[in-house]
XYZ file of C-alpha atoms in Angstrom:
407
model
C -0.051 -0.363 0.241
C 1.484 2.970 -1.208
C 0.818 6.663 0.847
C 1.897 9.485 0.442
C 1.855 13.131 2.796
C -0.147 15.592 1.669
C 2.010 18.348 2.905
C 5.871 18.483 3.385
C 5.194 20.779 6.462
C 3.054 18.277 8.156
C 4.724 17.828 11.865
C 5.788 14.352 12.424
C 3.511 14.254 15.762
C 0.468 14.385 12.564
C 1.166 12.180 10.250
C -0.968 9.354 10.224
C 2.101 6.801 9.831
C 4.513 8.397 12.256
C 4.141 5.288 14.428
C 3.381 1.542 13.838
C 0.848 1.917 16.841
C -0.782 4.952 14.467
C -2.672 2.817 11.908
C -6.451 3.928 11.482
C -8.007 7.069 11.884
C -9.954 8.100 15.402
C -12.820 5.835 14.558
C -10.268 2.798 15.180
C -10.107 1.211 18.480
C -7.460 3.413 20.232
C -5.162 0.927 21.779
C -5.054 -1.262 18.374
C -1.222 -1.716 18.635
C -0.364 -1.363 22.369
C 3.389 -1.701 22.803
C 5.550 -2.953 25.515
C 7.109 0.633 27.494
C 9.859 -1.335 27.832
C 10.995 -2.200 24.793
C 10.680 -1.153 20.922
C 9.076 -3.798 18.564
C 11.177 -2.461 15.324
C 14.177 -3.865 15.625
C 15.853 -3.902 19.278
C 17.637 -6.835 20.363
C 17.553 -8.652 23.667
C 19.346 -7.718 26.607
C 21.395 -9.645 28.455
C 20.321 -10.080 32.343
C 22.656 -9.797 35.050
C 23.077 -13.596 36.675
C 22.581 -12.120 40.108
C 19.468 -9.833 39.958
C 16.852 -10.622 42.255
C 14.248 -12.786 40.947
C 15.939 -13.719 37.655
C 17.696 -17.061 36.827
C 20.860 -18.037 35.325
C 22.805 -20.792 34.773
C 25.271 -19.495 37.287
C 22.513 -20.437 39.943
C 22.531 -24.000 39.618
C 26.702 -23.926 40.797
C 25.960 -21.503 43.540
C 29.285 -19.982 42.025
C 30.520 -17.177 44.780
C 31.163 -14.415 42.255
C 28.778 -11.771 41.832
C 29.776 -9.780 39.144
C 27.259 -8.759 35.943
C 27.214 -10.092 32.786
C 30.036 -7.970 30.428
C 28.238 -5.745 27.657
C 30.605 -8.335 25.461
C 29.777 -10.076 21.738
C 27.031 -12.047 20.858
C 29.295 -15.133 21.179
C 30.207 -14.255 24.294
C 27.144 -13.425 25.420
C 25.455 -17.308 24.149
C 28.227 -18.764 26.042
C 27.256 -17.300 29.366
C 23.611 -18.704 28.916
C 24.628 -21.821 27.315
C 22.537 -24.784 29.271
C 24.981 -27.146 30.452
C 22.642 -30.455 31.739
C 19.151 -31.244 32.003
C 19.274 -29.502 35.560
C 20.165 -26.269 34.619
C 16.763 -26.793 31.936
C 14.526 -28.009 34.459
C 15.482 -24.894 36.714
C 14.964 -22.271 34.231
C 11.542 -23.710 32.795
C 10.732 -23.928 36.629
C 11.760 -20.571 37.117
C 9.494 -19.186 34.419
C 6.338 -21.483 35.433
C 6.729 -19.752 38.595
C 6.772 -16.296 37.548
C 3.522 -16.609 34.788
C 1.588 -18.545 37.945
C 1.592 -15.100 39.832
C -0.897 -13.876 37.724
C -2.779 -16.933 36.803
C -3.766 -18.865 39.965
C -4.474 -22.625 39.785
C -3.517 -23.498 35.478
C -0.157 -24.776 36.365
C -0.581 -27.549 34.096
C -1.782 -25.068 30.996
C 1.184 -22.672 32.481
C 3.982 -25.477 31.501
C 1.881 -25.967 28.153
C 3.069 -22.469 27.439
C 6.369 -22.796 28.300
C 6.836 -25.820 26.578
C 5.371 -23.976 23.661
C 8.035 -20.726 23.881
C 10.910 -23.384 24.080
C 9.949 -25.355 21.249
C 9.667 -22.297 19.126
C 6.210 -22.332 18.720
C 3.104 -20.380 18.963
C -0.050 -20.720 21.159
C -3.484 -20.452 20.606
C -5.868 -19.616 23.999
C -9.673 -20.437 23.455
C -12.128 -19.819 25.812
C -14.686 -17.957 26.746
C -14.508 -14.570 27.891
C -13.212 -14.012 31.464
C -11.478 -16.991 32.064
C -7.979 -15.603 31.951
C -6.709 -15.908 28.634
C -5.276 -12.154 28.209
C -3.902 -12.517 31.272
C -1.591 -16.080 30.860
C -0.624 -14.300 27.336
C 0.338 -11.114 28.742
C 1.962 -12.636 31.918
C 4.171 -14.899 29.726
C 5.289 -11.883 27.559
C 6.126 -9.805 31.071
C 7.998 -12.681 32.195
C 10.609 -11.906 29.244
C 12.808 -9.532 28.834
C 11.980 -9.361 25.197
C 10.270 -7.412 22.641
C 6.697 -6.851 22.874
C 3.682 -5.863 21.448
C -0.046 -6.645 21.630
C -2.853 -5.921 18.399
C -6.129 -5.858 19.203
C -8.191 -7.118 16.457
C -11.535 -6.055 15.209
C -13.090 -6.364 12.153
C -12.291 -3.373 9.954
C -8.534 -4.205 10.478
C -6.369 -4.380 6.863
C -3.229 -6.260 6.945
C -0.894 -3.719 6.827
C -2.475 -2.971 10.333
C -0.416 -6.021 11.380
C 2.544 -6.250 9.117
C 3.201 -2.684 8.541
C 3.073 -0.688 5.236
C 5.511 1.243 2.860
C 5.098 4.739 2.806
C 6.398 7.835 0.100
C 8.257 10.059 1.880
C 7.756 13.384 -0.281
C 10.504 15.503 1.323
C 13.340 13.071 0.327
C 11.393 11.667 -3.055
C 12.018 7.376 -1.436
C 10.229 4.549 -0.360
C 9.792 3.806 3.396
C 8.923 0.515 4.974
C 7.115 1.507 8.213
C 7.165 -2.005 10.838
C 3.835 -2.895 12.442
C 3.511 -4.583 15.216
C 3.953 -7.913 14.113
C 7.643 -6.971 14.393
C 8.255 -7.869 18.775
C 9.453 -11.401 19.708
C 6.181 -11.567 21.747
C 3.072 -10.834 19.742
C -0.438 -11.095 21.835
C -3.043 -11.446 19.019
C -5.837 -10.509 21.093
C -9.272 -11.973 19.950
C -8.230 -12.819 16.587
C -10.952 -14.095 15.280
C -12.682 -10.771 15.330
C -10.772 -10.007 12.174
C -12.014 -10.787 8.861
C -10.010 -13.980 7.097
C -8.076 -11.397 4.954
C -6.336 -9.915 7.841
C -5.946 -13.293 9.401
C -3.787 -14.113 6.436
C -1.631 -11.323 7.197
C -0.448 -13.875 10.015
C 0.291 -16.947 7.838
C 3.755 -16.233 6.506
C 5.231 -14.773 9.623
C 4.143 -17.727 11.564
C 5.425 -20.417 9.473
C 8.478 -18.704 7.963
C 9.507 -15.743 10.601
C 9.186 -13.208 7.709
C 6.918 -10.792 6.335
C 6.606 -9.677 2.768
C 5.828 -6.098 1.658
C 5.692 -4.661 -1.400
C 7.731 -7.517 -2.627
C 10.238 -7.091 0.407
C 11.212 -9.237 3.096
C 11.635 -8.705 6.335
C 12.985 -10.964 9.145
C 11.088 -10.092 12.537
C 13.478 -11.097 15.798
C 14.125 -14.099 17.704
C 12.836 -15.325 19.529
C 9.354 -15.114 17.759
C 6.011 -16.179 19.102
C 2.628 -15.200 18.621
C 0.074 -15.876 21.614
C -3.175 -15.821 20.031
C -6.785 -15.853 22.200
C -10.121 -15.951 20.733
C -13.464 -16.756 22.169
C -15.895 -19.512 20.946
C -16.652 -19.498 17.030
C -20.385 -19.142 18.065
C -20.456 -15.535 19.459
C -21.537 -12.900 17.360
C -18.760 -10.810 15.580
C -16.507 -13.861 15.256
C -14.714 -15.247 12.048
C -13.308 -19.242 12.068
C -10.038 -19.869 12.005
C -8.822 -21.224 9.025
C -7.512 -25.051 8.396
C -4.049 -23.652 7.087
C -3.814 -20.830 9.988
C -4.545 -23.419 12.885
C -1.607 -26.025 11.799
C 1.013 -23.474 12.361
C -0.263 -22.919 16.097
C 1.698 -25.813 18.140
C -0.762 -26.050 20.769
C -4.246 -25.240 21.888
C -5.694 -24.377 25.421
C -9.084 -24.174 27.101
C -8.540 -22.474 30.224
C -11.962 -22.958 32.128
C -12.943 -21.359 35.167
C -10.441 -21.358 38.422
C -10.833 -23.733 41.219
C -12.687 -22.959 44.444
C -9.595 -22.661 46.438
C -8.158 -20.206 43.627
C -11.710 -18.494 43.305
C -11.288 -17.344 47.328
C -7.806 -16.039 46.297
C -8.868 -14.094 43.097
C -12.189 -12.681 45.187
C -9.363 -11.700 47.796
C -7.081 -9.903 46.046
C -9.810 -8.172 44.484
C -8.094 -5.134 44.540
C -5.544 -5.922 41.809
C -7.139 -4.815 38.701
C -4.075 -6.084 36.810
C -2.511 -9.070 37.526
C -0.044 -9.726 34.558
C 1.265 -6.421 36.048
C 3.097 -8.307 38.865
C 5.345 -10.737 36.985
C 8.783 -9.474 36.016
C 10.992 -10.576 33.682
C 13.488 -13.614 34.560
C 14.674 -14.848 31.385
C 15.228 -12.634 27.941
C 16.005 -13.802 24.414
C 18.844 -14.847 24.929
C 17.993 -17.678 27.377
C 15.039 -18.961 25.872
C 17.362 -19.658 22.801
C 20.093 -21.160 25.000
C 16.840 -23.692 25.907
C 15.961 -24.339 23.272
C 19.172 -25.199 21.156
C 19.647 -27.269 24.967
C 16.626 -29.123 23.876
C 17.405 -29.616 20.497
C 20.173 -32.211 22.039
C 17.747 -34.458 24.152
C 17.801 -37.549 22.812
C 14.306 -38.989 20.979
C 14.887 -42.876 19.747
C 13.798 -44.307 17.232
C 10.913 -46.075 19.048
C 9.505 -43.247 19.845
C 9.443 -41.173 16.265
C 7.813 -44.487 14.920
C 5.278 -43.687 18.149
C 4.674 -40.944 16.751
C 4.697 -41.386 12.885
C 1.492 -44.049 13.753
C -0.076 -41.498 15.801
C -0.196 -38.901 13.308
C -1.245 -42.062 10.532
C -3.922 -42.842 12.854
C -5.622 -39.463 12.709
C -5.600 -40.004 8.942
C -7.532 -43.008 8.352
C -9.773 -42.629 11.614
C -13.947 -43.073 10.303
C -14.739 -40.442 12.314
C -12.193 -37.865 10.707
C -11.888 -35.765 7.221
C -8.975 -34.499 7.119
C -5.648 -36.138 9.548
C -2.812 -34.453 10.831
C -0.054 -32.465 8.808
C 3.572 -33.870 9.224
C 3.820 -30.418 10.497
C 1.660 -32.216 13.558
C 4.948 -34.790 14.099
C 7.378 -32.157 13.675
C 5.702 -31.090 16.934
C 5.693 -33.138 18.856
C 8.817 -34.414 18.166
C 10.090 -30.650 19.181
C 7.639 -30.998 22.169
C 8.772 -34.301 23.744
C 11.956 -33.034 23.859
C 10.841 -30.066 25.733
C 9.015 -32.041 28.465
C 11.469 -34.426 28.611
C 13.562 -31.443 29.975
C 11.191 -30.173 32.040
C 11.503 -33.531 34.229
C 15.571 -33.384 34.589
C 16.077 -36.065 31.681
C 17.765 -36.000 28.460
C 15.977 -38.689 26.676
C 12.032 -38.649 25.756
C 9.632 -41.663 26.742
C 6.346 -42.556 25.390
C 4.876 -40.313 28.235
C 6.412 -36.853 27.503
C 3.990 -37.715 23.801
C 1.042 -38.344 25.478
C 1.025 -35.660 27.444
C 1.170 -33.336 24.264
C -0.856 -35.397 21.968
C -4.177 -34.162 23.006
C -3.327 -29.981 22.821
C -0.915 -30.762 19.521
C -3.282 -32.746 17.756
C -6.791 -32.238 18.556
C -7.243 -28.128 16.349
C -5.139 -30.047 13.346
C -8.013 -32.300 12.117
C -11.458 -32.098 11.005
C -13.877 -33.935 11.814
C -16.856 -35.401 9.879
C -20.546 -34.327 9.964
C -21.641 -37.346 11.623
C -18.973 -36.930 14.700
C -20.413 -33.292 14.560
C -23.640 -34.574 14.826
C -23.005 -36.906 17.755
C -21.394 -34.177 19.565
C -18.176 -36.075 19.359
C -15.286 -33.933 20.168
C -11.596 -33.654 18.874
C -10.051 -33.693 22.042
C -12.223 -37.208 22.822
C -10.964 -38.690 19.421
C -6.903 -38.161 19.876
C -7.700 -39.375 23.396
C -9.218 -42.577 21.835
C -6.360 -43.330 19.811
C -3.785 -43.121 22.256
C -5.625 -46.271 23.863
C -5.712 -47.537 20.341
C -2.273 -46.765 19.100
C 0.304 -49.293 20.795
C 3.241 -47.080 22.302
C 6.550 -48.991 23.014
C 8.462 -49.680 26.469
C 9.978 -46.963 28.180
C 13.015 -49.233 29.312
C 13.572 -49.931 25.489
C 13.982 -46.313 24.447
C 16.431 -44.729 27.683
C 19.454 -43.813 26.160
C 21.083 -43.760 22.612
C 24.163 -42.478 20.082
C 22.724 -38.888 19.146
């Protein structure tokens, strides 16, 4: 989309494309792109966090080093060395610190939080779907606040255009050239709030960046920061003003989660703390972008045996032959299970994957990737029920036979 400035003397503050957050006139929602005060989403690299800052985890905590020196502002190579994860114990401690930080904002949902941490480390995206008021946005914002990385929030509405997400190319009359103004998608953590309230045309703007970590605008490719993660929330399809997400976009989400209402004890605590309006604001960073990349690098070294790989393939193939499934899971689902199972093993302090790691993630990874036949819909059979049935029918290998092997 090409846009010309009508008046060269117009002040920068009045120009409609002065900032990526100002993408429409006053009739649009004011907080369409609420950017974090901590960072600028355009091209800010994650900062290195001093290892002994209160509340922040660092690999040196595992060894209880007596050194109190902060991480120096050295080269990227030096910074990666300082963030390196040396064993499964350090991996588990870092992930637990992240989980505990998020738990201060979202009470009674430890399983869902661990699923989100798993997706973050595995390099996947999260879709939180549930009725309003269950804490979807709080969970997404709490996860983003627990990381010292660039962050942006997009409030999806029916009048949004793809350029409101990806950015636009602007003609600068004063210099006679074109400049790309990046949209809010250029951040490490992107909260896509109520993503299914925008039209399919706008939703399609996320397809490329969620898979290839880049945005193409007017033929030019622009890379997004790393790590990169989309945390989307959506309301049920039967609510007014919502659009069903296309299968191609659903397949790009690593996991889907439904939080549900808090239990009795958590509800009492929330009511007792009713004066806390924004619980996600209580979360302080415990890891930075380099720390997440270090966790991801270690997870890739966790051993997964051929028998477990065979088990994953059989599960994915079973979705393609089930009598109530019209379209089964793609190979992307199998890749997600491999990456997620490795992270699950690391969260348990192991350096090898067991079939239980795959089973724990199977429903969250596979259920949203299958399309049910009309017979299943008429009988009120859900995708989750079918995946759980497949887990009972597909035999799993014995854990003792896959304990360790050559990497």
